[in-house]
XYZ file of C-alpha atoms in Angstrom:
728
model
C 3.537 47.020 0.076
C 3.571 48.157 3.690
C 1.294 51.074 4.420
C 2.877 54.480 4.842
C 3.997 55.097 8.423
C 4.196 51.394 9.267
C 7.464 50.587 11.033
C 9.650 47.691 9.979
C 10.454 45.751 13.151
C 12.970 43.447 11.459
C 15.952 45.773 11.848
C 19.382 45.030 10.406
C 22.825 46.657 10.500
C 21.691 49.665 8.487
C 18.231 49.996 9.950
C 16.426 47.274 8.012
C 17.449 43.888 6.717
C 18.264 43.737 3.039
C 15.603 41.088 2.579
C 12.910 43.311 4.047
C 14.032 46.320 2.023
C 14.184 44.309 -1.194
C 10.700 42.955 -0.652
C 9.224 46.371 -0.004
C 11.039 47.852 -2.991
C 9.741 45.168 -5.349
C 6.206 45.547 -4.064
C 6.333 49.279 -4.617
C 8.009 48.944 -8.009
C 5.193 46.691 -9.180
C 2.632 49.415 -8.481
C 4.444 52.236 -10.285
C 3.539 53.616 -13.687
C 6.233 54.270 -16.249
C 6.076 58.018 -15.585
C 6.302 57.510 -11.816
C 9.385 55.346 -12.254
C 11.058 57.974 -14.405
C 10.085 60.633 -11.871
C 12.209 58.900 -9.239
C 15.246 59.515 -11.463
C 14.648 63.247 -11.852
C 16.442 65.605 -9.477
C 15.186 69.159 -9.364
C 16.815 72.119 -7.644
C 15.570 74.741 -5.212
C 12.070 73.321 -5.267
C 9.251 75.492 -4.017
C 5.486 75.838 -4.086
C 5.562 76.088 -7.885
C 6.792 72.502 -8.035
C 3.994 71.049 -5.906
C 2.051 69.672 -8.885
C 5.102 67.832 -10.226
C 5.746 66.348 -6.783
C 2.092 65.402 -6.429
C 2.208 63.588 -9.776
C 5.348 61.654 -8.828
C 7.515 63.487 -11.349
C 10.301 64.327 -8.854
C 12.394 61.862 -6.878
C 14.960 64.144 -5.275
C 16.046 67.748 -5.055
C 19.415 69.424 -4.712
C 19.066 72.383 -2.394
C 21.186 74.832 -4.358
C 20.578 77.824 -6.577
C 23.091 77.159 -9.340
C 25.772 74.883 -10.748
C 28.473 76.875 -8.950
C 26.712 77.280 -5.630
C 30.044 76.948 -3.860
C 30.982 80.440 -4.995
C 27.614 82.057 -4.385
C 26.006 83.048 -1.130
C 23.220 80.503 -0.720
C 19.977 80.792 1.152
C 20.289 78.615 4.218
C 18.361 75.376 4.168
C 15.410 75.166 6.528
C 13.654 72.013 7.726
C 10.295 73.747 7.667
C 10.546 74.491 3.937
C 11.683 70.969 3.109
C 8.947 69.448 5.247
C 6.315 71.337 3.257
C 7.601 69.751 0.064
C 7.918 66.369 1.720
C 4.332 66.537 2.887
C 3.163 66.938 -0.699
C 5.160 63.858 -1.711
C 4.066 61.706 1.229
C 0.460 62.815 1.736
C -0.707 63.981 -1.677
C 0.999 61.760 -4.257
C -0.524 58.465 -5.321
C 2.184 56.233 -3.821
C 3.471 58.491 -1.045
C 7.146 58.033 -1.952
C 9.256 60.525 0.027
C 11.784 62.865 -1.542
C 15.536 62.818 -1.074
C 16.966 66.266 -0.277
C 20.595 66.719 -1.287
C 23.142 69.463 -0.635
C 26.844 70.094 -1.156
C 27.937 69.761 2.457
C 31.594 69.694 1.457
C 33.416 70.443 4.718
C 30.823 71.082 7.357
C 27.286 72.387 7.568
C 26.708 75.105 10.192
C 29.948 74.164 11.986
C 32.462 74.637 9.171
C 35.632 72.533 9.245
C 38.843 73.241 7.298
C 38.576 72.720 3.550
C 39.225 69.088 2.572
C 42.750 69.916 1.384
C 43.398 71.324 4.866
C 41.821 68.265 6.451
C 44.208 66.106 4.441
C 47.094 68.077 5.964
C 46.122 66.619 9.337
C 46.973 63.112 8.072
C 44.385 61.963 10.604
C 41.590 59.732 9.273
C 40.012 59.684 12.726
C 39.633 63.474 12.900
C 38.332 63.579 9.330
C 35.749 60.930 10.281
C 34.628 62.872 13.355
C 34.113 66.112 11.425
C 32.160 64.282 8.721
C 29.944 62.905 11.467
C 29.347 66.424 12.796
C 28.430 67.643 9.298
C 26.048 64.718 8.835
C 24.273 65.306 12.120
C 23.797 69.024 11.430
C 22.673 68.525 7.835
C 20.199 65.813 8.818
C 18.742 68.169 11.425
C 17.836 70.514 8.560
C 16.229 67.739 6.521
C 19.184 66.958 4.246
C 19.551 63.224 3.697
C 22.057 63.094 0.831
C 25.363 65.000 0.697
C 27.499 65.374 -2.419
C 30.801 64.679 -0.741
C 33.588 63.494 -0.389
C 35.354 64.716 -3.521
C 38.017 62.137 -4.362
C 39.668 63.622 -7.429
C 43.457 63.325 -7.320
C 44.805 66.776 -8.228
C 48.427 67.558 -9.060
C 47.958 70.985 -10.596
C 47.245 73.675 -8.020
C 45.978 76.009 -10.712
C 42.754 73.965 -10.666
C 40.459 75.707 -8.199
C 38.730 72.533 -7.069
C 41.918 71.141 -5.570
C 40.552 72.784 -2.407
C 37.727 70.220 -2.266
C 39.898 67.105 -2.409
C 42.549 65.343 -0.371
C 45.600 66.288 -2.460
C 48.026 64.633 -4.838
C 48.509 61.157 -3.378
C 46.191 58.178 -4.040
C 47.096 56.329 -0.831
C 46.461 59.280 1.505
C 43.265 60.159 -0.361
C 42.041 56.557 -0.122
C 42.594 56.410 3.638
C 40.717 59.686 4.122
C 37.957 58.678 1.687
C 37.201 55.644 3.796
C 37.138 57.743 6.962
C 34.866 60.401 5.469
C 32.342 57.877 4.154
C 32.143 56.200 7.544
C 31.692 59.555 9.244
C 28.843 60.685 7.007
C 27.035 57.349 6.898
C 27.770 55.784 10.286
C 26.621 52.227 10.902
C 22.944 52.907 10.221
C 21.680 55.316 7.566
C 18.269 55.150 9.163
C 19.262 56.411 12.608
C 18.247 60.007 11.834
C 21.768 61.357 12.437
C 23.628 60.200 9.345
C 23.289 60.844 5.618
C 24.049 59.158 2.319
C 27.503 60.161 1.103
C 28.474 60.588 -2.544
C 31.966 59.868 -3.891
C 32.728 62.286 -6.704
C 33.671 62.911 -9.470
C 34.079 59.514 -11.085
C 36.698 59.666 -12.529
C 39.768 61.706 -13.537
C 38.300 65.215 -13.202
C 41.273 66.376 -11.133
C 43.580 65.987 -14.141
C 41.864 68.540 -16.383
C 44.254 69.961 -18.956
C 46.210 72.983 -17.738
C 44.281 73.071 -14.479
C 41.415 74.739 -16.341
C 38.085 73.741 -14.852
C 35.696 71.742 -17.060
C 38.536 71.113 -19.523
C 39.253 67.941 -21.435
C 41.741 65.345 -20.219
C 43.752 62.382 -21.462
C 44.616 59.633 -18.973
C 46.015 56.238 -19.849
C 44.202 53.178 -18.522
C 47.289 52.336 -16.458
C 47.407 55.774 -14.803
C 43.655 55.749 -14.277
C 43.872 52.446 -12.420
C 46.825 53.372 -10.203
C 46.380 57.093 -9.559
C 42.750 58.114 -9.955
C 40.733 55.031 -9.011
C 42.233 54.097 -5.589
C 40.192 56.628 -3.563
C 36.998 55.397 -5.237
C 37.955 51.792 -4.517
C 38.279 52.756 -0.872
C 34.956 54.612 -0.826
C 33.121 51.711 -2.440
C 34.801 49.338 -0.003
C 33.528 51.519 2.837
C 29.962 51.183 1.522
C 29.438 54.614 -0.003
C 25.753 54.954 -0.857
C 26.173 56.943 -4.065
C 28.697 58.051 -6.662
C 28.618 61.086 -8.958
C 29.857 60.755 -12.528
C 32.215 63.427 -13.804
C 31.042 65.684 -16.603
C 34.462 66.061 -18.222
C 35.633 64.552 -21.488
C 38.063 61.693 -20.775
C 40.053 60.259 -23.676
C 37.536 61.510 -26.215
C 34.330 60.416 -24.488
C 32.472 62.307 -21.752
C 32.461 60.196 -18.601
C 28.691 60.554 -18.310
C 28.352 58.670 -21.613
C 30.959 55.984 -20.924
C 29.620 52.481 -20.203
C 33.217 51.320 -19.914
C 33.817 53.563 -16.927
C 30.393 53.631 -15.306
C 29.160 50.093 -15.840
C 32.290 48.015 -16.314
C 34.818 49.856 -14.129
C 32.577 51.235 -11.378
C 29.897 48.560 -11.204
C 31.608 45.369 -12.346
C 35.228 45.926 -11.298
C 34.808 47.985 -8.133
C 31.542 46.314 -7.134
C 29.536 49.497 -6.574
C 25.827 48.753 -5.984
C 24.458 52.151 -4.970
C 22.952 55.142 -6.786
C 24.898 56.791 -9.609
C 23.969 60.440 -10.115
C 25.198 62.807 -12.813
C 26.817 66.128 -12.021
C 24.776 69.285 -12.604
C 23.237 69.084 -16.108
C 25.662 66.291 -16.941
C 23.097 64.747 -19.293
C 22.457 67.987 -21.169
C 26.194 68.624 -21.455
C 26.529 65.610 -23.756
C 25.003 67.819 -26.449
C 27.577 70.532 -25.702
C 30.401 68.011 -25.842
C 29.142 67.133 -29.305
C 28.489 63.427 -28.762
C 24.689 63.747 -28.727
C 22.685 65.626 -31.336
C 19.752 66.463 -29.111
C 18.325 65.995 -25.631
C 16.683 62.680 -26.429
C 19.944 61.144 -27.607
C 21.768 62.625 -24.608
C 19.243 61.027 -22.242
C 19.596 57.655 -23.988
C 23.406 57.709 -23.895
C 23.647 58.808 -20.274
C 21.070 56.311 -19.058
C 22.501 53.341 -20.936
C 25.989 54.313 -19.757
C 24.771 53.723 -16.208
C 23.676 57.047 -14.699
C 20.640 56.427 -12.488
C 19.678 59.987 -11.529
C 19.654 63.030 -13.792
C 20.675 66.096 -11.818
C 18.652 69.121 -12.874
C 18.679 68.855 -16.685
C 15.206 67.265 -16.839
C 16.068 65.247 -19.954
C 15.300 61.888 -18.333
C 11.839 63.063 -17.354
C 11.289 64.512 -20.814
C 12.556 61.623 -22.935
C 12.868 58.322 -21.030
C 9.177 57.334 -21.215
C 9.189 57.433 -25.007
C 12.641 55.822 -25.181
C 11.250 52.935 -23.134
C 8.058 52.648 -25.169
C 9.969 52.675 -28.460
C 12.343 49.965 -27.282
C 15.461 52.151 -27.532
C 15.986 51.692 -23.781
C 15.115 48.371 -22.143
C 12.583 48.551 -19.295
C 14.865 46.353 -17.185
C 17.395 49.194 -17.110
C 14.697 51.542 -15.818
C 13.669 49.151 -13.052
C 17.327 48.687 -12.112
C 17.811 52.421 -11.589
C 14.530 52.979 -9.742
C 15.239 50.004 -7.514
C 18.484 51.629 -6.367
C 16.810 54.965 -5.595
C 13.983 53.359 -3.641
C 16.422 51.149 -1.732
C 18.351 54.205 -0.623
C 15.161 55.891 0.569
C 14.201 52.824 2.594
C 17.711 52.557 4.074
C 17.528 56.202 5.134
C 14.290 55.451 6.971
C 12.351 58.007 4.952
C 9.244 55.869 4.592
C 8.996 55.644 8.384
C 10.295 59.137 9.260
C 9.980 61.389 6.203
C 9.997 64.703 8.089
C 12.771 66.516 9.889
C 12.150 67.654 13.458
C 11.857 71.418 12.996
C 13.331 72.068 16.413
C 16.341 69.801 15.976
C 18.533 72.364 14.198
C 18.517 74.601 17.273
C 19.756 71.644 19.342
C 22.246 70.214 16.820
C 23.848 73.203 15.138
C 27.150 74.674 16.319
C 27.038 72.948 19.684
C 30.038 73.176 22.023
C 30.784 69.529 21.219
C 30.675 70.139 17.465
C 32.840 73.215 17.785
C 35.352 71.296 19.909
C 35.551 68.506 17.336
C 36.105 71.011 14.539
C 38.708 72.948 16.540
C 40.544 69.695 17.188
C 40.930 69.142 13.441
C 41.710 72.815 12.773
C 44.649 72.575 15.183
C 46.122 69.670 13.201
C 45.749 71.157 9.709
C 48.159 74.150 9.571
C 51.633 73.283 8.288
C 54.683 75.023 9.741
C 56.943 75.512 6.731
C 59.713 77.606 8.267
C 60.853 78.717 11.715
C 64.269 80.313 11.452
C 65.984 80.849 14.772
C 63.056 79.182 16.562
C 61.184 82.480 16.446
C 57.976 80.604 17.159
C 56.284 80.081 19.485
C 55.834 83.656 20.648
C 56.062 84.323 24.360
C 55.271 86.836 27.071
C 56.880 90.230 26.776
C 56.942 90.133 22.980
C 55.822 93.314 21.254
C 53.566 92.078 18.463
C 51.862 93.723 15.547
C 49.282 92.083 13.281
C 49.020 93.245 9.698
C 47.886 92.011 6.304
C 44.740 91.642 4.230
C 43.701 88.437 6.016
C 44.121 89.673 9.582
C 40.443 90.587 9.903
C 38.890 87.960 7.639
C 35.834 86.168 8.983
C 33.698 84.573 6.299
C 36.765 84.213 4.086
C 38.270 81.737 6.557
C 35.458 79.313 5.677
C 36.803 78.607 2.213
C 34.906 77.512 -0.865
C 31.631 75.561 -0.757
C 30.374 76.920 2.540
C 26.619 77.165 2.211
C 25.397 77.247 5.804
C 28.173 78.692 7.938
C 27.579 82.033 9.631
C 30.308 84.660 9.567
C 29.364 85.852 13.041
C 30.616 82.549 14.452
C 34.173 83.196 13.229
C 36.833 84.932 15.346
C 39.302 86.802 13.168
C 42.999 86.042 13.465
C 43.498 89.485 15.034
C 40.849 88.797 17.675
C 42.286 85.370 18.400
C 45.838 86.701 18.750
C 44.707 89.410 21.133
C 42.872 86.791 23.177
C 45.891 84.528 23.686
C 48.644 87.186 23.747
C 50.078 87.123 27.279
C 51.101 90.806 27.381
C 52.204 93.049 28.939
C 52.285 94.897 25.622
C 49.154 95.346 23.567
C 48.863 93.874 20.086
C 48.704 96.658 17.533
C 46.973 96.458 14.197
C 46.575 98.694 11.193
C 45.245 98.183 7.704
C 47.411 100.969 6.303
C 50.786 100.020 4.829
C 52.416 103.357 5.672
C 51.409 103.003 9.326
C 52.522 99.383 9.332
C 55.981 100.299 8.082
C 56.243 103.006 10.738
C 54.909 100.970 13.665
C 56.733 97.770 12.710
C 60.065 99.298 13.703
C 58.839 99.476 17.287
C 57.841 95.814 17.543
C 59.665 92.552 18.115
C 57.548 90.542 15.651
C 54.992 91.364 12.987
C 52.421 88.677 12.180
C 51.512 89.214 8.531
C 48.305 87.466 7.420
C 48.143 86.971 3.672
C 46.405 84.678 1.224
C 43.642 84.237 -1.293
C 39.952 84.589 -0.600
C 37.576 81.724 -1.406
C 36.440 83.697 -4.465
C 39.813 82.795 -6.002
C 39.515 79.061 -5.358
C 36.868 76.403 -5.794
C 34.778 75.487 -8.823
C 35.277 77.536 -11.983
C 38.086 79.466 -10.287
C 41.280 78.311 -11.896
C 44.309 80.587 -12.003
C 47.283 81.028 -14.330
C 49.730 81.791 -11.524
C 50.127 80.196 -8.096
C 51.713 83.334 -6.671
C 49.922 85.291 -3.972
C 47.493 87.927 -5.279
C 49.049 91.124 -6.576
C 50.590 93.409 -3.977
C 50.850 90.917 -1.132
C 54.452 89.739 -1.696
C 55.572 93.339 -2.166
C 54.000 94.371 1.132
C 55.740 91.528 2.918
C 59.087 92.371 1.349
C 58.741 96.020 2.338
C 58.308 95.026 5.987
C 61.167 92.556 5.825
C 63.471 95.176 4.314
C 63.209 97.167 7.551
C 64.882 94.317 9.426
C 61.658 93.422 11.212
C 61.167 89.803 12.183
C 58.160 88.575 10.212
C 55.850 85.654 10.870
C 53.690 85.057 7.809
C 50.389 83.200 8.004
C 49.036 82.136 4.621
C 45.339 81.326 4.138
C 44.638 79.572 0.851
C 42.561 77.013 -1.000
C 45.464 75.577 -2.971
C 49.220 74.844 -2.722
C 50.571 78.274 -3.573
C 54.051 79.305 -4.716
C 55.571 80.754 -1.536
C 59.164 81.298 -2.670
C 59.081 85.063 -2.050
C 57.213 84.563 1.214
C 59.881 82.190 2.527
C 62.663 84.628 1.639
C 60.956 87.546 3.377
C 59.853 85.733 6.545
C 61.489 84.176 9.553
C 58.527 81.870 10.066
C 55.780 80.709 7.683
C 52.571 78.915 8.649
C 50.334 77.590 5.871
C 46.851 77.573 7.382
C 44.715 76.777 4.282
C 41.109 77.984 4.629
C 40.721 76.650 8.160
C 37.001 77.001 8.866
C 35.054 78.483 11.737
C 37.750 77.743 14.336
C 40.679 78.629 12.111
C 41.648 81.975 13.644
C 41.668 80.442 17.098
C 43.691 77.395 16.005
C 46.314 79.535 14.260
C 46.699 81.854 17.244
C 47.153 78.876 19.571
C 49.902 77.564 17.318
C 51.680 80.926 17.081
C 51.822 81.174 20.869
C 52.717 77.551 21.544
C 49.428 76.513 23.132
C 49.351 73.942 20.335
C 52.442 72.410 18.760
C 51.996 72.385 14.958
C 51.710 68.915 13.439
C 50.249 69.377 9.937
C 52.031 67.868 6.933
C 51.613 68.796 3.286
C 49.081 66.751 1.264
C 50.502 68.312 -1.914
C 53.990 69.408 -2.912
C 54.630 73.169 -3.004
C 56.383 74.180 -6.248
C 59.067 76.853 -6.446
C 57.188 78.555 -9.279
C 54.117 77.846 -11.368
C 56.147 76.761 -14.387
C 57.560 73.876 -12.366
C 54.241 72.037 -12.459
C 53.675 69.170 -12.138
C 55.738 68.915 -8.952
C 54.287 65.810 -7.274
C 56.720 63.492 -5.523
C 55.663 60.150 -7.014
C 56.920 60.677 -10.562
C 58.410 57.994 -12.820
C 62.213 57.503 -13.002
C 62.400 57.799 -16.836
C 65.271 56.298 -18.799
C 67.563 59.034 -17.527
C 66.827 59.359 -13.830
C 67.782 62.554 -12.055
C 69.815 60.645 -9.481
C 72.143 59.030 -12.017
C 72.079 61.505 -14.889
C 72.835 64.922 -13.342
C 72.515 66.576 -16.741
C 68.930 65.319 -17.074
C 67.370 68.315 -15.367
C 63.690 68.603 -16.067
C 64.115 72.393 -16.127
C 67.120 74.476 -17.170
C 66.162 77.562 -15.185
C 64.898 76.089 -11.920
C 65.753 73.356 -9.449
C 63.957 70.058 -9.903
C 62.996 69.719 -6.259
C 59.830 71.390 -4.946
C 60.069 74.266 -2.503
C 58.571 71.925 0.100
C 57.991 68.225 -0.585
C 54.847 66.202 -0.115
C 54.480 65.181 3.536
C 56.613 68.073 4.858
C 55.768 69.762 8.146
C 57.809 71.212 11.006
C 57.165 71.138 14.735
C 58.379 73.161 17.731
C 60.231 70.040 18.760
C 62.437 67.661 16.741
C 62.071 63.973 15.973
C 64.738 61.430 15.125
C 64.084 58.261 13.130
C 66.402 55.280 13.576
C 66.685 51.491 13.851
C 64.759 50.717 10.662
C 64.077 46.997 10.516
C 62.553 45.234 7.527
C 61.785 41.597 6.804
C 64.450 40.943 4.196
C 63.051 37.939 2.300
C 59.323 37.324 2.174
C 57.335 34.787 0.137
C 55.060 36.346 -2.455
C 51.663 37.111 -0.953
C 52.859 37.212 2.661
C 52.907 40.432 4.734
C 56.124 42.421 5.113
C 56.814 43.866 8.563
C 58.628 47.181 8.956
C 59.507 48.819 12.269
C 61.228 52.084 13.071
C 62.170 53.923 16.257
C 60.819 57.468 16.540
C 62.256 59.662 19.293
C 61.381 63.177 20.416
C 64.834 64.764 20.732
C 63.503 68.254 21.398
C 62.315 70.016 24.520
C 58.554 70.068 23.951
C 55.854 67.444 23.623
C 54.681 67.099 20.045
C 53.291 64.971 17.249
C 54.883 63.826 14.032
C 53.569 61.757 11.155
C 55.743 58.732 10.508
C 55.529 58.087 6.760
C 56.553 54.933 4.885
C 57.464 55.121 1.206
C 58.081 52.229 -1.130
C 59.707 51.605 -4.507
C 59.280 48.533 -6.673
C 62.767 48.470 -8.226
C 62.065 46.258 -11.254
C 58.528 45.572 -12.459
C 56.639 44.723 -15.623
C 55.431 48.346 -15.786
C 57.301 51.531 -14.915
C 56.692 52.364 -11.273
C 57.068 55.655 -9.363
C 60.353 56.481 -7.658
C 58.440 56.509 -4.363
C 54.907 55.774 -3.235
C 53.326 56.390 0.152
C 52.268 53.048 1.599
C 51.787 53.755 5.293
C 51.586 56.548 7.857
C 50.859 56.976 11.528
C 50.583 60.012 13.777
C 52.937 59.657 16.738
C 52.637 61.781 19.910
C 55.708 61.863 22.148
C 56.858 63.651 25.264
C 60.421 65.058 25.280
C 63.069 62.319 25.196
C 60.395 59.643 24.697
C 60.886 56.964 22.063
C 58.388 54.656 20.392
C 58.622 51.729 18.018
C 56.252 52.253 15.104
C 55.255 49.150 13.165
C 53.923 48.945 9.617
C 52.585 45.837 7.920
C 52.688 45.856 4.131
C 50.034 43.609 2.631
C 49.683 42.354 -0.922
C 47.605 45.423 -1.856
C 50.461 47.688 -0.762
C 53.015 45.804 -2.845
C 51.004 45.373 -6.027
C 49.807 47.648 -8.801
C 46.986 47.442 -11.330
C 47.407 46.711 -15.005
C 45.374 48.432 -17.704
C 42.401 46.132 -17.169
C 42.212 46.736 -13.432
C 43.761 43.391 -12.537
C 46.073 43.569 -9.498
C 49.660 42.563 -10.281
C 51.930 41.279 -7.502
C 55.435 40.440 -8.686
C 58.560 39.051 -7.012
C 61.656 41.217 -6.780
C 63.421 43.901 -4.786
C 61.682 46.756 -3.009
C 63.208 49.800 -1.339
C 61.682 51.284 1.811
C 62.096 54.737 3.338
C 60.610 55.952 6.603
C 60.658 59.533 7.837
C 58.747 62.794 8.201
C 58.167 63.499 4.492
C 58.635 62.114 1.000
C 62.342 63.023 0.960
C 63.096 60.668 3.877
C 66.603 59.171 3.764
C 66.366 56.344 6.313
C 66.389 53.423 3.896
C 65.904 49.670 3.938
C 65.034 46.964 1.446
C 63.395 43.576 1.093
C 62.821 40.970 -1.585
C 59.578 39.247 -2.479
C 60.333 35.639 -3.318
C 58.528 33.808 -6.068
C 58.769 30.696 -3.908
C 59.160 30.274 -0.175
C 62.698 29.812 1.275
C 64.035 26.320 0.665
C 61.442 25.461 -1.986
C 62.002 24.651 -5.632
């Protein structure tokens, strides 16, 4: 084993060649006692001076810097490099082998510089901007001594009642997969050991987003076919991008908790997807096997979870308590222990922790909330809001307009962060009111009141009232499911009272989920869905309202007309009585079948026309299919749209969705400018997975639509040929 502090000069793509890392890992592994090996698999939380003896004895391998299982809804103490360095010094200088600690944190959508919530990031439909903001978060977290972040969350969620929909990329597997790849690359960069990037963690493997009734922690039933085609694609993408770790879900899937499922964790994740990194449980995921009722005690829970494939036990302590005896008694093979420890040590070497275990205690002051980081975050925040309605082209607002700002969210600061914001500072956040006053061109002043009686009186003397509504982060996120997707009590009524006066209303909605906005749309001339937009959110929204930025966000999840309409996702199955051909086959008798706004929807201050769709008509099986379309800006302002390609496999050996997103591209155009947008559909885009995870590519007819959302009507078709033209 190399001595502590000795640098490895044989550097590879990730900071050290795999051969060098493997050799050092094996040398270290050979020197470890059984208890020291098990210690590497124990993750504590909020470690302090009281834990120094455990660290000194090699009984701790990593620590999550969080106070509780639901830290995303609590105000957390900010992480400090100095405190982590004190703990690291005990591990490096005072333990027998000097193995450094991994420090982990839920850096879900930014560290000190807080970006929009992931659902809002998905509304940008911009993998590049998602990557850049992940890179900012990584750099800031690493400056504080964090080397492992428990993000991105890749759960596909189609029930907005589930609070954790805020943490993911929405309802569509293809969009989520593209953004998963971008996020992993942003967090991890090209070299985990460069001191500016961190190990990412794809979570929660797998299916957690489909919990029954949208109730957090609930049970779920997912067929193998649906699991393969809906819930696994984002994880395939993350693994393909080299994600360093994966977190197992703690929910019960098809009668077996995921944390105890070798079929999912070893066969599906390891064997089928090819994941080679560290697999960590969710908070107390091992202990929860006893609560699920599949393990009678902690020892059996530890055995099941470990043999299922979980390498690291987050917080429960059951590995540390029971694995040594399980190994000695032969109930767990020692090879499995070495396998898990090998992965943890490899990650520590890749992160460069043996060479540089300590964080520079002055780096946070240089790296946090820099003008460059703020500019990157603002750039994404400008692309996330979705313009849902703009009757009479009321927006953008101009000079000479008498404007009032009203509503519960008009003066929000910290609330604009959204859920899972552990290190943002409220003082960094301009309120929407402040931002509007900053960009308002005058000559009239912008009035504001928090009193409804005054608002009703003053509103009659204005041209436009900007009404800021929404839900606070305390109503979204983990363990914050809701029964109704309507706005909180009193908000729709306030809006309707203003509208009844004949006042022109612009409503800005801040939320962590796809809300039901039916009453909002009826009582507003314009509606902007801003999500929880982060530290720059107030500024970005104000710029959009006044036309300094042309809105370009598109929905990553369908907006239902009412809660009872769920599920409302666009990529449903045709059934034996499709809506298009059996008009009487309404899914609901008291509501329209269509969502209020479809997946992919988003307006602009200009208009775009799609035409000249060209598709390769006959293509041999396995060859790429080329699709081109002309996109023209037919409005009067420069703007961006998202050209979206949807596909339908008309006849297949399994039922296929009526439409599936299979390509998208952001297109920026000046007025009257036109651009040819080209898509290339590869075998992966044209195939699906059977129940075993085997890709299936079949000949036959496919329909293609290209447009601005999932209801696009510009249609083409092509046929995949079993044999090439002229053969057979």
